Short mmCIF file of C-alpha atoms in Angstrom, two decimals:
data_model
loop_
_atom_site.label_atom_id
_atom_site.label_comp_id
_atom_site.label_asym_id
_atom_site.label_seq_id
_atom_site.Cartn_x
_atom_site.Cartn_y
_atom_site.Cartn_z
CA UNK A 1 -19.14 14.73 10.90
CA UNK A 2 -23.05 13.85 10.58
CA UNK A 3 -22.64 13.95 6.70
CA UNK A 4 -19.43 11.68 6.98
CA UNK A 5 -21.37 9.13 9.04
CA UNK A 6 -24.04 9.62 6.38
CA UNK A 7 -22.00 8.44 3.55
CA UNK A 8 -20.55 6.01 5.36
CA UNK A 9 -23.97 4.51 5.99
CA UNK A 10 -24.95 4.99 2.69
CA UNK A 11 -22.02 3.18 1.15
CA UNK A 12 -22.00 -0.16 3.37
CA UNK A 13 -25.52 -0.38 2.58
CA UNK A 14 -24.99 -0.07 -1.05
CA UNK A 15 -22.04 -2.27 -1.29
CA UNK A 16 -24.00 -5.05 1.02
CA UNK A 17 -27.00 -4.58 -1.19
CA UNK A 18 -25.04 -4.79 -4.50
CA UNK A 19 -22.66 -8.06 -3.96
CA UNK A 20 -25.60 -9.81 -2.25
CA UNK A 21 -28.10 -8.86 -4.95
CA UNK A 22 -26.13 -9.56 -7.68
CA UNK A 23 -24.57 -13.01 -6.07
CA UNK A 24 -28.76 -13.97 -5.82
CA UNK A 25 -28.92 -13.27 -9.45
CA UNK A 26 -25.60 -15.51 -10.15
CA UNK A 27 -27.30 -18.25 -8.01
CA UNK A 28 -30.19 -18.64 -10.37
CA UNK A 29 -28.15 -18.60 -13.63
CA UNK A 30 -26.60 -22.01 -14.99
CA UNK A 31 -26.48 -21.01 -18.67
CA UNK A 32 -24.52 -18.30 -17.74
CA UNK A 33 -22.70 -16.57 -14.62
CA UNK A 34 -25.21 -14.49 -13.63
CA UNK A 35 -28.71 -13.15 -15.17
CA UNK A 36 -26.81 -9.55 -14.78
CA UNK A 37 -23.73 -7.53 -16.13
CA UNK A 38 -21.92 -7.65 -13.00
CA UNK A 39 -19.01 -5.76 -13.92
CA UNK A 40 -20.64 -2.55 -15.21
CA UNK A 41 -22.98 -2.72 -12.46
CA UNK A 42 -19.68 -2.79 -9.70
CA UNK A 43 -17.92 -0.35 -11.57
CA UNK A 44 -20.66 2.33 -11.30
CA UNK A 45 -21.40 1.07 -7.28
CA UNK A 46 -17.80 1.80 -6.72
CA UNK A 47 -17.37 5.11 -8.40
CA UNK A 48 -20.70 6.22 -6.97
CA UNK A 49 -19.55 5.52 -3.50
CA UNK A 50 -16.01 7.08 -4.05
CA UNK A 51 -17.82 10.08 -5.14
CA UNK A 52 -18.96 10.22 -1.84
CA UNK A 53 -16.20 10.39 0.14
CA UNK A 54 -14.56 13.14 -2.48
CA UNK A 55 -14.38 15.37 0.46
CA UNK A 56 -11.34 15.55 2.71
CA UNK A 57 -9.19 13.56 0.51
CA UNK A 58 -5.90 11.78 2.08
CA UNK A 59 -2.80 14.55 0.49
CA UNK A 60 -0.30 11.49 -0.26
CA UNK A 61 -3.70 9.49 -2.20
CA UNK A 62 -4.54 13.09 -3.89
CA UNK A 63 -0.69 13.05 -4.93
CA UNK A 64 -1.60 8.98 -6.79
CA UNK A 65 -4.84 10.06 -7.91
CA UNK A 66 -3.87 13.63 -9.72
CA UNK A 67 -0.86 11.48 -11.05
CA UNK A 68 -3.60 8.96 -12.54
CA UNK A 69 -5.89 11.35 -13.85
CA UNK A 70 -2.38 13.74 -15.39
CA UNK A 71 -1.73 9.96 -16.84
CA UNK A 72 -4.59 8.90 -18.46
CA UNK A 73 -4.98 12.42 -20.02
CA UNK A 74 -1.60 12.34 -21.55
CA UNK A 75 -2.35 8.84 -22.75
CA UNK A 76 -5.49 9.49 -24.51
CA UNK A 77 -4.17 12.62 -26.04
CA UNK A 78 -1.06 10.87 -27.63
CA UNK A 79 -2.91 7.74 -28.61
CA UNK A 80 -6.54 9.29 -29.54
CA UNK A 81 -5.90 9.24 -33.08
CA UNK A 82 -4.67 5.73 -33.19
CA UNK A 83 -7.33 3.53 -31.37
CA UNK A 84 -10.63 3.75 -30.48
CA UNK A 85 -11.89 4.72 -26.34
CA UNK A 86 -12.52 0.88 -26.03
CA UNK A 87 -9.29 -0.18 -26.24
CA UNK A 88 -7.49 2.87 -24.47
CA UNK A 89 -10.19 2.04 -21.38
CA UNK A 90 -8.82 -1.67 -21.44
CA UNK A 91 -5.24 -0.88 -21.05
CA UNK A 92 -5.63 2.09 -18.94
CA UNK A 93 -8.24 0.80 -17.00
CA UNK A 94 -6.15 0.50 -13.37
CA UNK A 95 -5.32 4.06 -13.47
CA UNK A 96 -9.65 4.87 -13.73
CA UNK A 97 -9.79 3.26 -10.46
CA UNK A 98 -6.75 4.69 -9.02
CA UNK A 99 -8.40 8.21 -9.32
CA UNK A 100 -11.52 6.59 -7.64
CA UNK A 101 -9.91 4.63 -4.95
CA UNK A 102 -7.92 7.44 -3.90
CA UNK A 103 -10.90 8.95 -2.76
CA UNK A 104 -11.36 5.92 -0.39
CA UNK A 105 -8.04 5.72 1.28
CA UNK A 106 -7.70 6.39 5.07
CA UNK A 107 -11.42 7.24 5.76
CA UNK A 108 -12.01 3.91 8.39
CA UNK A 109 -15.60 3.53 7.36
CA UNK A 110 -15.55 -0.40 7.69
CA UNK A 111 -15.82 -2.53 10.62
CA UNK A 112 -14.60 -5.84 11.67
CA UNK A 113 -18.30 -7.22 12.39
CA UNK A 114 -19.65 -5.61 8.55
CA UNK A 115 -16.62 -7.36 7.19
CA UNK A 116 -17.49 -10.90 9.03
CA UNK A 117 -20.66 -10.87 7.77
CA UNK A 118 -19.80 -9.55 4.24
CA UNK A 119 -17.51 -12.23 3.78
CA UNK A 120 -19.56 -15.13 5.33
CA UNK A 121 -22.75 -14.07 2.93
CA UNK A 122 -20.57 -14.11 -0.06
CA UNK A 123 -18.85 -17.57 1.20
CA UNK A 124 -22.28 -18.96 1.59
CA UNK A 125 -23.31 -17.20 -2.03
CA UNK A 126 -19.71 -18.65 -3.90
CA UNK A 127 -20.14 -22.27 -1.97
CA UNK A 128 -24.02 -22.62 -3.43
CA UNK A 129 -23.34 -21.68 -6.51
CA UNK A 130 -20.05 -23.45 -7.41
CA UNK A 131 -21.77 -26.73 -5.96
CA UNK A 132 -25.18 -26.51 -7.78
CA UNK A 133 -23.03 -25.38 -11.38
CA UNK A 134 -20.78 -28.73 -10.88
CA UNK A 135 -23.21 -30.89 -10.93
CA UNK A 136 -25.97 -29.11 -13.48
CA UNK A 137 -24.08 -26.01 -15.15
CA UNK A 138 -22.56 -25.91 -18.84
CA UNK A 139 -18.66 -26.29 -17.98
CA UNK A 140 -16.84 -27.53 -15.06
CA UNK A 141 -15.58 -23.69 -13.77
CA UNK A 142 -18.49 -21.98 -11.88
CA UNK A 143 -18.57 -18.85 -11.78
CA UNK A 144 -20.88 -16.27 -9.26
CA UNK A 145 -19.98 -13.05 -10.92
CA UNK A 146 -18.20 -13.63 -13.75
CA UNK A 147 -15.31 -15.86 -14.65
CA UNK A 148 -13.53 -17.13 -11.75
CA UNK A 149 -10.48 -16.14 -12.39
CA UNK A 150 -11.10 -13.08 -11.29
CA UNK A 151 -13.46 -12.84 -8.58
CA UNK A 152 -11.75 -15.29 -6.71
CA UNK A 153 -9.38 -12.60 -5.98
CA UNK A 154 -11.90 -10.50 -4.21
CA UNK A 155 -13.05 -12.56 -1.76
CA UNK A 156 -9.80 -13.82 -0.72
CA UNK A 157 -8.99 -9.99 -0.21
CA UNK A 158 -12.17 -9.83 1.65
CA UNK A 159 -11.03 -13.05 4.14
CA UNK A 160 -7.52 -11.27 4.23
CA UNK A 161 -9.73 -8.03 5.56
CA UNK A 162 -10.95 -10.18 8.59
CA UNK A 163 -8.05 -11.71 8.95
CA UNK A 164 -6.01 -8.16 9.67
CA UNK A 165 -8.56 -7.40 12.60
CA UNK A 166 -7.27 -9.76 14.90
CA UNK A 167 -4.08 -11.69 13.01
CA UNK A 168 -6.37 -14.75 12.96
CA UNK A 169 -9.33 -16.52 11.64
CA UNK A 170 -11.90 -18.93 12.44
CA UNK A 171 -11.65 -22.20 11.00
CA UNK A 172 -14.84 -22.25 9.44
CA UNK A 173 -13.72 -19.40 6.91
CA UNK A 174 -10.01 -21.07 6.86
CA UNK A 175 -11.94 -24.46 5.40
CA UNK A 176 -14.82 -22.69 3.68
CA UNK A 177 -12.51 -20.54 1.83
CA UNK A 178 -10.49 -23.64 0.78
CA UNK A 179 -13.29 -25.57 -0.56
CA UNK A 180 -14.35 -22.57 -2.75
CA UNK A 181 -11.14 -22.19 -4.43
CA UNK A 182 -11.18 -25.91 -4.78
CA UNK A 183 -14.03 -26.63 -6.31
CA UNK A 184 -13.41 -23.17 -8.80
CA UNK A 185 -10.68 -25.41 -10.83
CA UNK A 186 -8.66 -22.07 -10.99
CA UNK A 187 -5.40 -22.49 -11.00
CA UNK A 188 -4.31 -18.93 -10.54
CA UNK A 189 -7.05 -18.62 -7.77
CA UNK A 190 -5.31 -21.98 -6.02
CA UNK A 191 -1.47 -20.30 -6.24
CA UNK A 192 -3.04 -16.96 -5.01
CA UNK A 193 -4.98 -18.70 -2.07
CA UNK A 194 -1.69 -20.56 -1.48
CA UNK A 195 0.47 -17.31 -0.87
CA UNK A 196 -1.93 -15.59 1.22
CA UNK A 197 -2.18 -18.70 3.42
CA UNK A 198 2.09 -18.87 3.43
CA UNK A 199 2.60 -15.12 4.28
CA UNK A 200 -0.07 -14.82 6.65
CA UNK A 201 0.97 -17.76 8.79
CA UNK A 202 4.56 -16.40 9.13
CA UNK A 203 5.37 -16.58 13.08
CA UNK A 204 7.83 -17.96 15.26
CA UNK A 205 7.35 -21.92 15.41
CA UNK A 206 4.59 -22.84 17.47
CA UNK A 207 1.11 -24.90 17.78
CA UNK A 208 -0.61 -22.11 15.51
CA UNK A 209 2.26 -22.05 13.04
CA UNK A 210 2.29 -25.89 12.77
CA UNK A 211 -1.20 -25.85 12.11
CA UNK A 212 -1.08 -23.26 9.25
CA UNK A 213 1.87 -25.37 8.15
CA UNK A 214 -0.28 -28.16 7.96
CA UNK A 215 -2.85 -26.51 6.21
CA UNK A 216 -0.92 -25.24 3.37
CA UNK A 217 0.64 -28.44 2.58
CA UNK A 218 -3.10 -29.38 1.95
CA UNK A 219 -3.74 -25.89 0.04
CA UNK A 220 -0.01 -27.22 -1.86
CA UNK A 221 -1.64 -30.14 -3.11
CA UNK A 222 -4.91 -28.78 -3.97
CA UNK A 223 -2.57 -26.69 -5.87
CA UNK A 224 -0.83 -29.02 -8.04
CA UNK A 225 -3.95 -31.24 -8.60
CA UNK A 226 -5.03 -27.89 -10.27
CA UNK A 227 -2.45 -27.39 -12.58
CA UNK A 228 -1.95 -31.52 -13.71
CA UNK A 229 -5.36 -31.87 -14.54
CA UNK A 230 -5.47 -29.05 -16.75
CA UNK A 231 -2.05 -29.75 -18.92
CA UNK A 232 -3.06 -30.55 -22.55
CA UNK A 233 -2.12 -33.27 -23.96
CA UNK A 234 0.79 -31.74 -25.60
CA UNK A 235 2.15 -30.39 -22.50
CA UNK A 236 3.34 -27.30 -21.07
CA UNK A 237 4.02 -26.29 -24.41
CA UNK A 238 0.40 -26.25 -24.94
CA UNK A 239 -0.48 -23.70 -22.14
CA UNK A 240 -1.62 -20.35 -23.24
CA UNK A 241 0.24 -18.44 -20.47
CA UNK A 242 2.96 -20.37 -21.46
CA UNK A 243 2.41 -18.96 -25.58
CA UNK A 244 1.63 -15.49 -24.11
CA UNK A 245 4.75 -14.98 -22.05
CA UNK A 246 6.79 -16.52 -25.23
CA UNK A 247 4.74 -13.84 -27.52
CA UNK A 248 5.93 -11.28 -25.57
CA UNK A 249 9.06 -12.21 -24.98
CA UNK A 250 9.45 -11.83 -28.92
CA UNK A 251 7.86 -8.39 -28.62
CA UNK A 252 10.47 -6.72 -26.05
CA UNK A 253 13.28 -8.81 -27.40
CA UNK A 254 15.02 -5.22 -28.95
CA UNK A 255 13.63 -2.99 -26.10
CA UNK A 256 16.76 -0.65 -24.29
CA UNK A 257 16.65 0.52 -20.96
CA UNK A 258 14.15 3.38 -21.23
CA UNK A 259 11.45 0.99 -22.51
CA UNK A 260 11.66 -1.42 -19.83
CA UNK A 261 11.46 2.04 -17.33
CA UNK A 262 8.36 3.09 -18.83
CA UNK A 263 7.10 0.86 -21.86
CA UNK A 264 5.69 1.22 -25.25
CA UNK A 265 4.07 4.59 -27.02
CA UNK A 266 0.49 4.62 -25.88
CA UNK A 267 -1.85 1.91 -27.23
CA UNK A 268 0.91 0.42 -28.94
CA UNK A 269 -0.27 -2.63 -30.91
CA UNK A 270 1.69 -6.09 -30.80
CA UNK A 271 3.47 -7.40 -34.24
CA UNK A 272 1.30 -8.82 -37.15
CA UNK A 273 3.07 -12.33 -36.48
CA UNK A 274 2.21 -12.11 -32.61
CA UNK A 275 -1.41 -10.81 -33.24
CA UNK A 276 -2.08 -14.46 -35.72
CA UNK A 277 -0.37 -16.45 -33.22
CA UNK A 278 -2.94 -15.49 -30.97
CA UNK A 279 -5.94 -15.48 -33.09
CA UNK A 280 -7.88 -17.97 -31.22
CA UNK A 281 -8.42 -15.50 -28.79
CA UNK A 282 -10.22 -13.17 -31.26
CA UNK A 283 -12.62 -11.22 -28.60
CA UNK A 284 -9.73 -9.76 -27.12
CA UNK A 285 -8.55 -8.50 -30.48
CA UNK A 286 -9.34 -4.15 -30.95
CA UNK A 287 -12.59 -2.81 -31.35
CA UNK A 288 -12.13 -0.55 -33.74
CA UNK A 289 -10.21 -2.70 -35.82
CA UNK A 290 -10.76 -6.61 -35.65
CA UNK A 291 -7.21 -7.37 -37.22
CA UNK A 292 -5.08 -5.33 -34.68
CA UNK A 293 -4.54 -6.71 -31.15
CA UNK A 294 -2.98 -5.02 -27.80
CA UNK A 295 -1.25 -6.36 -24.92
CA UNK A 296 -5.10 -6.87 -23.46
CA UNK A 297 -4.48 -10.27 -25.41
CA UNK A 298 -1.22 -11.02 -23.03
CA UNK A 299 -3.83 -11.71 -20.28
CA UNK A 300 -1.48 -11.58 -17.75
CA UNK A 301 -1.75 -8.08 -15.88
CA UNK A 302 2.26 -8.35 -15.11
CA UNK A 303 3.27 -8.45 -18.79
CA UNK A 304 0.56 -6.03 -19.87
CA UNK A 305 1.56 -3.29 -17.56
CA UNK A 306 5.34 -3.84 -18.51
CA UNK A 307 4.70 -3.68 -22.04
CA UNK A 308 2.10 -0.51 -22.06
CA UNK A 309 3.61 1.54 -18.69
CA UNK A 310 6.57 -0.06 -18.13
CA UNK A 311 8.62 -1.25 -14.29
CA UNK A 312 7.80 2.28 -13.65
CA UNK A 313 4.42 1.71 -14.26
CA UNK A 314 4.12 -1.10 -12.17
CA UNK A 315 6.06 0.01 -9.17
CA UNK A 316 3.79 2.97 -9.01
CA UNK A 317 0.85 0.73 -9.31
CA UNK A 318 2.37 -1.28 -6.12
CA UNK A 319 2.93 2.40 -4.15
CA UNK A 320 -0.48 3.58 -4.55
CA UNK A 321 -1.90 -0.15 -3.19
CA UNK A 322 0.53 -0.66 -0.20
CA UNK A 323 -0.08 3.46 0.82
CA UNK A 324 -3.99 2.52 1.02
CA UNK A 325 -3.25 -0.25 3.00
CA UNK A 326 -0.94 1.67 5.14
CA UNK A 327 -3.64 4.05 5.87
CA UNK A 328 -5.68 1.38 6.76
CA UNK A 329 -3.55 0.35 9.76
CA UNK A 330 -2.68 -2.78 8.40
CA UNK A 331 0.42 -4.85 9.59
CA UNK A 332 3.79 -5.68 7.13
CA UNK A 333 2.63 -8.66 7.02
CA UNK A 334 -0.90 -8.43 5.72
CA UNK A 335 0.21 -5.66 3.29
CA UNK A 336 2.79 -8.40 2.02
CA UNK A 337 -0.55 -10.72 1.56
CA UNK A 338 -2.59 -8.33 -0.18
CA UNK A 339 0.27 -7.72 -2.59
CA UNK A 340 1.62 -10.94 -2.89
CA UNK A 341 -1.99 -12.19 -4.01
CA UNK A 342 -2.70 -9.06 -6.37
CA UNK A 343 1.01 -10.03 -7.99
CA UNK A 344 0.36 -13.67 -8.19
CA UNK A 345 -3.46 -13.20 -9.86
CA UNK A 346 -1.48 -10.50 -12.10
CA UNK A 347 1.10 -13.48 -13.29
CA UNK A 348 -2.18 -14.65 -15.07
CA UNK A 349 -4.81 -12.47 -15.57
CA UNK A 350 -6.07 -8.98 -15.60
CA UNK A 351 -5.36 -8.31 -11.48
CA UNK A 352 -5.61 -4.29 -10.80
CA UNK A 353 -7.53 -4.15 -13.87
CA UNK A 354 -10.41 -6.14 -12.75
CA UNK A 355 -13.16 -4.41 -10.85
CA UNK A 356 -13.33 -7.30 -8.34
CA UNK A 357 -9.64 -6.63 -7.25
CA UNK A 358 -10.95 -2.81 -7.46
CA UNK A 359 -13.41 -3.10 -5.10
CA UNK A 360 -11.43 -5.63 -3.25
CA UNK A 361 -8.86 -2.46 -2.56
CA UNK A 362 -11.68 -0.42 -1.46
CA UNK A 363 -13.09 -2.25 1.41
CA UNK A 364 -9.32 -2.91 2.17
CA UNK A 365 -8.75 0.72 1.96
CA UNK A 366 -11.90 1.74 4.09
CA UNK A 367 -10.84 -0.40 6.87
CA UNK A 368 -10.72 0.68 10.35
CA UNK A 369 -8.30 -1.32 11.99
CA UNK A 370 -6.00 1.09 13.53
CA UNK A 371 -8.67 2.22 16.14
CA UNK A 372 -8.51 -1.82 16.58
CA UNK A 373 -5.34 -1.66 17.32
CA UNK A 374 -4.77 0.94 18.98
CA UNK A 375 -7.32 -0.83 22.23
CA UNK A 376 -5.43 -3.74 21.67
CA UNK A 377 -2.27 -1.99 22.55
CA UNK A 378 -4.06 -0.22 25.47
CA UNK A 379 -4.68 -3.37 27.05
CA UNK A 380 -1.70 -4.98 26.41
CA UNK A 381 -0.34 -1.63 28.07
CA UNK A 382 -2.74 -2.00 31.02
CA UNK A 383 -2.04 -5.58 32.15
#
């Protein structure tokens, strides 16, 4: 027990220090997103701290993380002569942090009041940053971390987090939330925001209801002023999510059933003709061979998992994410958010393969709402 509250201690600490740290380093950077590699730096945070909790695993998140592991093995063994570690890493890379979140699932190590104040440093962190960047940075999408495409996602998992605690939230964080994603230009960020806010405010009709209503008829047009004034001038046509679902479109276009079940041979590359269609996007092209490209190129997590792992693939992807939750004590309805905002980020970009929706899952996962709950009920109970 002592070394369990040890870790736990240890990892909150780390995972405070690390977001906050690096979020002061994006602050001061206006050339770039941040003066430091954020992603490597999260990735090794969040397999240090899963290391710690390797003891008294969860058996059903042993049973998705052995089945990760068995996976990526296979994988690299089939494909190792055909593509460099790079590249397999890139496509397999939500089945690395599988076998590291499963380490994380059902051990209640995070409070509602660490959350709170996670989430309102990081609010206050994003807010700075994306203001300062509009008005002095290089391009009109700030960025804290990285691109914000991506991280985005986390801290709307974060808010989701708080949210589950008490089935509400403040509305500071509602507002404060809205004006990040606002100012962030993202259009995927804006739909995502926009799905958590619809599922979350399910309820019979009432005051609270019509006020959420309310509010995501403003997140609704925030939404579509996102997408119009980002349509090229030769329209929709013009949208590279648009030429990336039509590219691979063209590459399943023969597939049978058993492809669809469980996709392509390992690290199998996309056409010739696909590959030059898409050569604007040549730093997404293979590293160990600069005229082959994978489905890394497709952006879109959705399409990349159905082309390289198949429905299969992604249903077990889904499982493993709404089990962690589970364990978590979370509702239907915030495991429906969580999903439904993971989904809608994977429509167009890299989702469970980002280590900001990673480490999203594993505060999510770490959660201790059930105790939560479980006074709630007593009182309820007792009145």
């Amino acid at each position: 027990m002592m070394a369990f509250l040890i870790s736990c201690r240890i990892c909150r600490l780390l995972v405070m220090l690390s977001f906050v740290g690096l979020g002061i380093s994006g602050l001061l950077s206006y050339s770039a997103y941040n003066l430091l590699p954020a992603r490597p730096i999260l990735e090794i945070v969040l397999a240090f701290i899963s290391i710690l909790y390797v003891y008294e695993i969860d058996k059903k998140a042993a049973f998705y993380g052995v089945c990760s592991f068995l996976y990526l093995i296979c994988g690299y063994y089939v494909a190792r002569s055909g593509s460099g570690a790079l590249d397999f890493l890139l496509i397999y890379k939500a089945y690395v942090y599988f076998v590291f979140l499963s380490f994380l699932v059902g051990k209640r190590s995070i409070d509602k009041r660490y959350v709170r104040m996670l989430y309102r440093v990081l609010c206050l962190l994003y807010l700075s940053k994306y203001v300062v960047w509009l008005l002095i940075g290089v391009s009109d999408r700030p960025g804290l971390y990285g691109e914000n495409n991506f991280e985005l996602v986390f801290i709307l998992l974060l808010f989701i987090g708080l949210w589950s605690f008490a089935s509400r939230a403040e509305l500071i964080d509602w507002f404060v939330l809205f004006v990040i994603f606002l100012l962030s230009g993202s259009r995927s960020g804006m739909v995502a925001l926009f799905v958590a806010i619809f599922v979350l405010n399910l309820r019979p009709i009432d005051g609270r209801f019509l006020a959420g209503l309310l509010f995501l008829a403003v997140v609704f047009v925030g939404v579509i002023y996102s997408f119009l004034s980002r349509v090229p001038d030769g329209g929709f046509e013009r949208i590279d999510r648009f030429v990336f679902l039509l590219v691979f479109i063209s590459e399943i276009q023969y597939w049978g059933v058993w492809e669809f079940l469980t996709g392509s041979p390992p690290i199998t590359a996309l056409s010739d003709f696909s590959c030059s269609r898409l050569s604007f996007y040549q730093n997404l092209f293979s590293y160990s061979d600069p005229s082959v490209c994978y489905s890394v190129i497709l952006h879109s997590f959705v399409l990349r998992t159905i082309f390289d792992h198949g429905i299969l693939g992604l249903i077990f992807m889904f499982c493993f994410v709404n089990y962690g939750l589970l364990r978590a004590g979370m509702t239907l309805k915030v495991r429906l958010a969580v999903l439904g905002v993971i989904f809608m980020s994977g429509l167009s970009v890299s989702s469970l393969n980002s280590i900001f929706v990673a480490f999203g899952l594993a505060i999510l996962f770490s959660l201790n709402i059930k105790s939560v709950s479980g006074i709630k009920d007593g009182l309820n109970r007792a009145t």
